[in-house]
Tab-separated table of C-alpha atoms in Angstrom:
chain	number	residue	atom	x	y	z
A	55	UNK	CA	-0.058	-0.009	-0.114
A	56	UNK	CA	1.347	3.282	-0.906
A	57	UNK	CA	0.462	6.594	0.660
A	58	UNK	CA	-0.848	9.538	-1.494
A	59	UNK	CA	0.584	11.979	0.749
A	60	UNK	CA	-2.584	12.414	2.901
A	61	UNK	CA	-2.862	10.015	5.785
A	62	UNK	CA	-6.526	9.462	5.003
A	63	UNK	CA	-6.104	8.385	1.517
A	64	UNK	CA	-4.381	5.211	0.391
A	65	UNK	CA	-3.798	3.871	-3.169
A	66	UNK	CA	-3.514	0.082	-3.349
A	67	UNK	CA	-0.541	-1.105	-5.581
A	68	UNK	CA	-1.793	-3.445	-8.293
A	69	UNK	CA	-1.798	-7.219	-7.576
A	70	UNK	CA	0.203	-9.315	-9.806
A	71	UNK	CA	-1.667	-11.050	-12.485
A	72	UNK	CA	-1.384	-14.762	-12.869
A	73	UNK	CA	-3.097	-17.574	-14.790
A	74	UNK	CA	-4.144	-20.659	-12.975
A	75	UNK	CA	-3.916	-23.852	-15.053
A	76	UNK	CA	-5.398	-27.051	-13.947
A	77	UNK	CA	-4.103	-30.184	-15.831
A	78	UNK	CA	-6.433	-33.179	-15.672
A	79	UNK	CA	-4.647	-36.642	-14.807
A	80	UNK	CA	-4.758	-38.875	-17.659
A	81	UNK	CA	-6.873	-42.111	-16.901
A	82	UNK	CA	-5.681	-45.593	-17.175
A	83	UNK	CA	-8.622	-48.279	-17.069
A	84	UNK	CA	-7.427	-51.632	-15.871
A	85	UNK	CA	-7.822	-54.158	-18.612
A	86	UNK	CA	-8.442	-57.920	-18.583
A	87	UNK	CA	-5.418	-60.225	-18.131
A	88	UNK	CA	-4.179	-61.750	-21.340
A	89	UNK	CA	-4.367	-65.503	-21.272
A	90	UNK	CA	-2.933	-67.838	-23.804
A	91	UNK	CA	-2.532	-71.589	-24.219
A	92	UNK	CA	1.197	-72.770	-24.471
A	93	UNK	CA	2.650	-74.311	-27.538
A	94	UNK	CA	3.963	-77.777	-27.868
A	95	UNK	CA	6.984	-76.788	-26.006
A	96	UNK	CA	4.964	-76.308	-22.913
A	97	UNK	CA	7.738	-73.861	-21.447
A	98	UNK	CA	5.228	-71.142	-20.328
A	99	UNK	CA	6.546	-68.735	-22.857
A	100	UNK	CA	4.466	-66.939	-25.574
A	101	UNK	CA	4.219	-63.897	-27.567
A	102	UNK	CA	1.671	-61.148	-26.733
A	103	UNK	CA	0.314	-58.124	-28.681
A	104	UNK	CA	0.100	-55.778	-25.617
A	105	UNK	CA	-1.139	-53.043	-27.957
A	106	UNK	CA	-4.557	-54.841	-28.195
A	107	UNK	CA	-5.203	-53.330	-24.694
A	108	UNK	CA	-4.934	-49.945	-25.645
A	109	UNK	CA	-8.427	-49.022	-26.295
A	110	UNK	CA	-9.455	-50.538	-23.081
A	111	UNK	CA	-6.803	-48.720	-21.077
A	112	UNK	CA	-7.563	-45.455	-22.640
A	113	UNK	CA	-11.323	-45.937	-21.962
A	114	UNK	CA	-12.543	-43.532	-24.474
A	115	UNK	CA	-9.652	-40.911	-24.230
A	116	UNK	CA	-8.389	-39.729	-27.583
A	117	UNK	CA	-5.392	-41.926	-28.804
A	118	UNK	CA	-4.150	-38.983	-30.603
A	119	UNK	CA	-3.647	-37.192	-27.617
A	120	UNK	CA	-2.938	-39.736	-24.906
A	121	UNK	CA	0.052	-42.332	-25.192
A	122	UNK	CA	0.055	-45.822	-23.672
A	123	UNK	CA	3.295	-47.210	-22.692
A	124	UNK	CA	4.068	-50.765	-21.294
A	125	UNK	CA	6.846	-51.683	-18.685
A	126	UNK	CA	8.102	-54.585	-16.884
A	127	UNK	CA	8.254	-53.019	-13.525
A	128	UNK	CA	6.257	-50.452	-11.708
A	129	UNK	CA	9.259	-48.430	-10.808
A	130	UNK	CA	10.069	-48.091	-14.530
A	131	UNK	CA	6.528	-47.061	-15.362
A	132	UNK	CA	6.672	-44.331	-12.512
A	133	UNK	CA	9.959	-43.105	-13.643
A	134	UNK	CA	9.157	-43.397	-16.830
A	135	UNK	CA	12.219	-45.389	-18.300
A	136	UNK	CA	12.936	-48.742	-20.024
A	137	UNK	CA	9.666	-49.010	-21.791
A	138	UNK	CA	9.114	-52.314	-23.700
A	139	UNK	CA	10.448	-51.634	-27.005
A	140	UNK	CA	8.031	-53.709	-29.206
A	141	UNK	CA	4.917	-54.096	-27.294
A	142	UNK	CA	2.997	-55.684	-30.474
A	143	UNK	CA	5.527	-58.587	-30.228
A	144	UNK	CA	6.227	-58.967	-26.691
A	145	UNK	CA	7.574	-62.442	-25.203
A	146	UNK	CA	6.891	-62.831	-21.594
A	147	UNK	CA	9.743	-63.397	-19.018
A	148	UNK	CA	7.875	-65.034	-16.240
A	149	UNK	CA	4.493	-66.911	-16.032
A	150	UNK	CA	2.404	-65.217	-14.855
A	151	UNK	CA	4.020	-61.787	-15.487
A	152	UNK	CA	2.513	-58.354	-14.428
A	153	UNK	CA	2.785	-55.637	-17.162
A	154	UNK	CA	2.760	-52.029	-15.968
A	155	UNK	CA	0.972	-49.433	-17.973
A	156	UNK	CA	1.470	-45.754	-18.092
A	157	UNK	CA	-0.988	-43.349	-19.763
A	158	UNK	CA	-0.012	-39.656	-20.469
A	159	UNK	CA	-0.732	-36.503	-22.373
A	160	UNK	CA	2.559	-35.480	-23.937
A	161	UNK	CA	1.808	-31.801	-22.827
A	162	UNK	CA	1.443	-32.825	-19.162
A	163	UNK	CA	3.571	-35.987	-18.513
A	164	UNK	CA	3.716	-35.452	-14.745
A	165	UNK	CA	-0.201	-35.980	-14.626
A	166	UNK	CA	-0.181	-39.537	-15.722
A	167	UNK	CA	-2.519	-42.515	-15.153
A	168	UNK	CA	-1.299	-46.062	-14.097
A	169	UNK	CA	-2.627	-49.511	-14.247
A	170	UNK	CA	-1.302	-53.065	-14.648
A	171	UNK	CA	-2.632	-56.486	-15.924
A	172	UNK	CA	-1.225	-60.123	-15.990
A	173	UNK	CA	0.121	-62.242	-18.869
A	174	UNK	CA	-0.778	-65.896	-18.251
A	175	UNK	CA	0.390	-68.721	-20.406
A	176	UNK	CA	-1.700	-71.897	-19.552
A	177	UNK	CA	0.079	-75.326	-20.046
A	178	UNK	CA	-1.150	-77.659	-22.307
A	179	UNK	CA	-2.651	-80.937	-20.780
């Protein structure tokens, strides 16, 4: 507050102007587990197309705005680092195996959504 010279009159200094921006968190809908039957090797290893889960995980969010990325560990998904390089041709490393998923808008990567699902390879009888 600044004095105008007269003790009965005060002029308030202008307040700073700022914009408040609210970024909405991306949503990640938990998909169903992916279950396949093993091949003749019966080794519990199979190839999965993780990208078939994208639409369910996005839950109606625009795939041109939001990206879905897959990880082997929750820590990697939260970092994010070490994304699965080829999610369309992923071979599981354990049975069952948890896949961790991060959904984010490129303009606000800190406001991400997280979910997970299982890869399960059922043995042949």
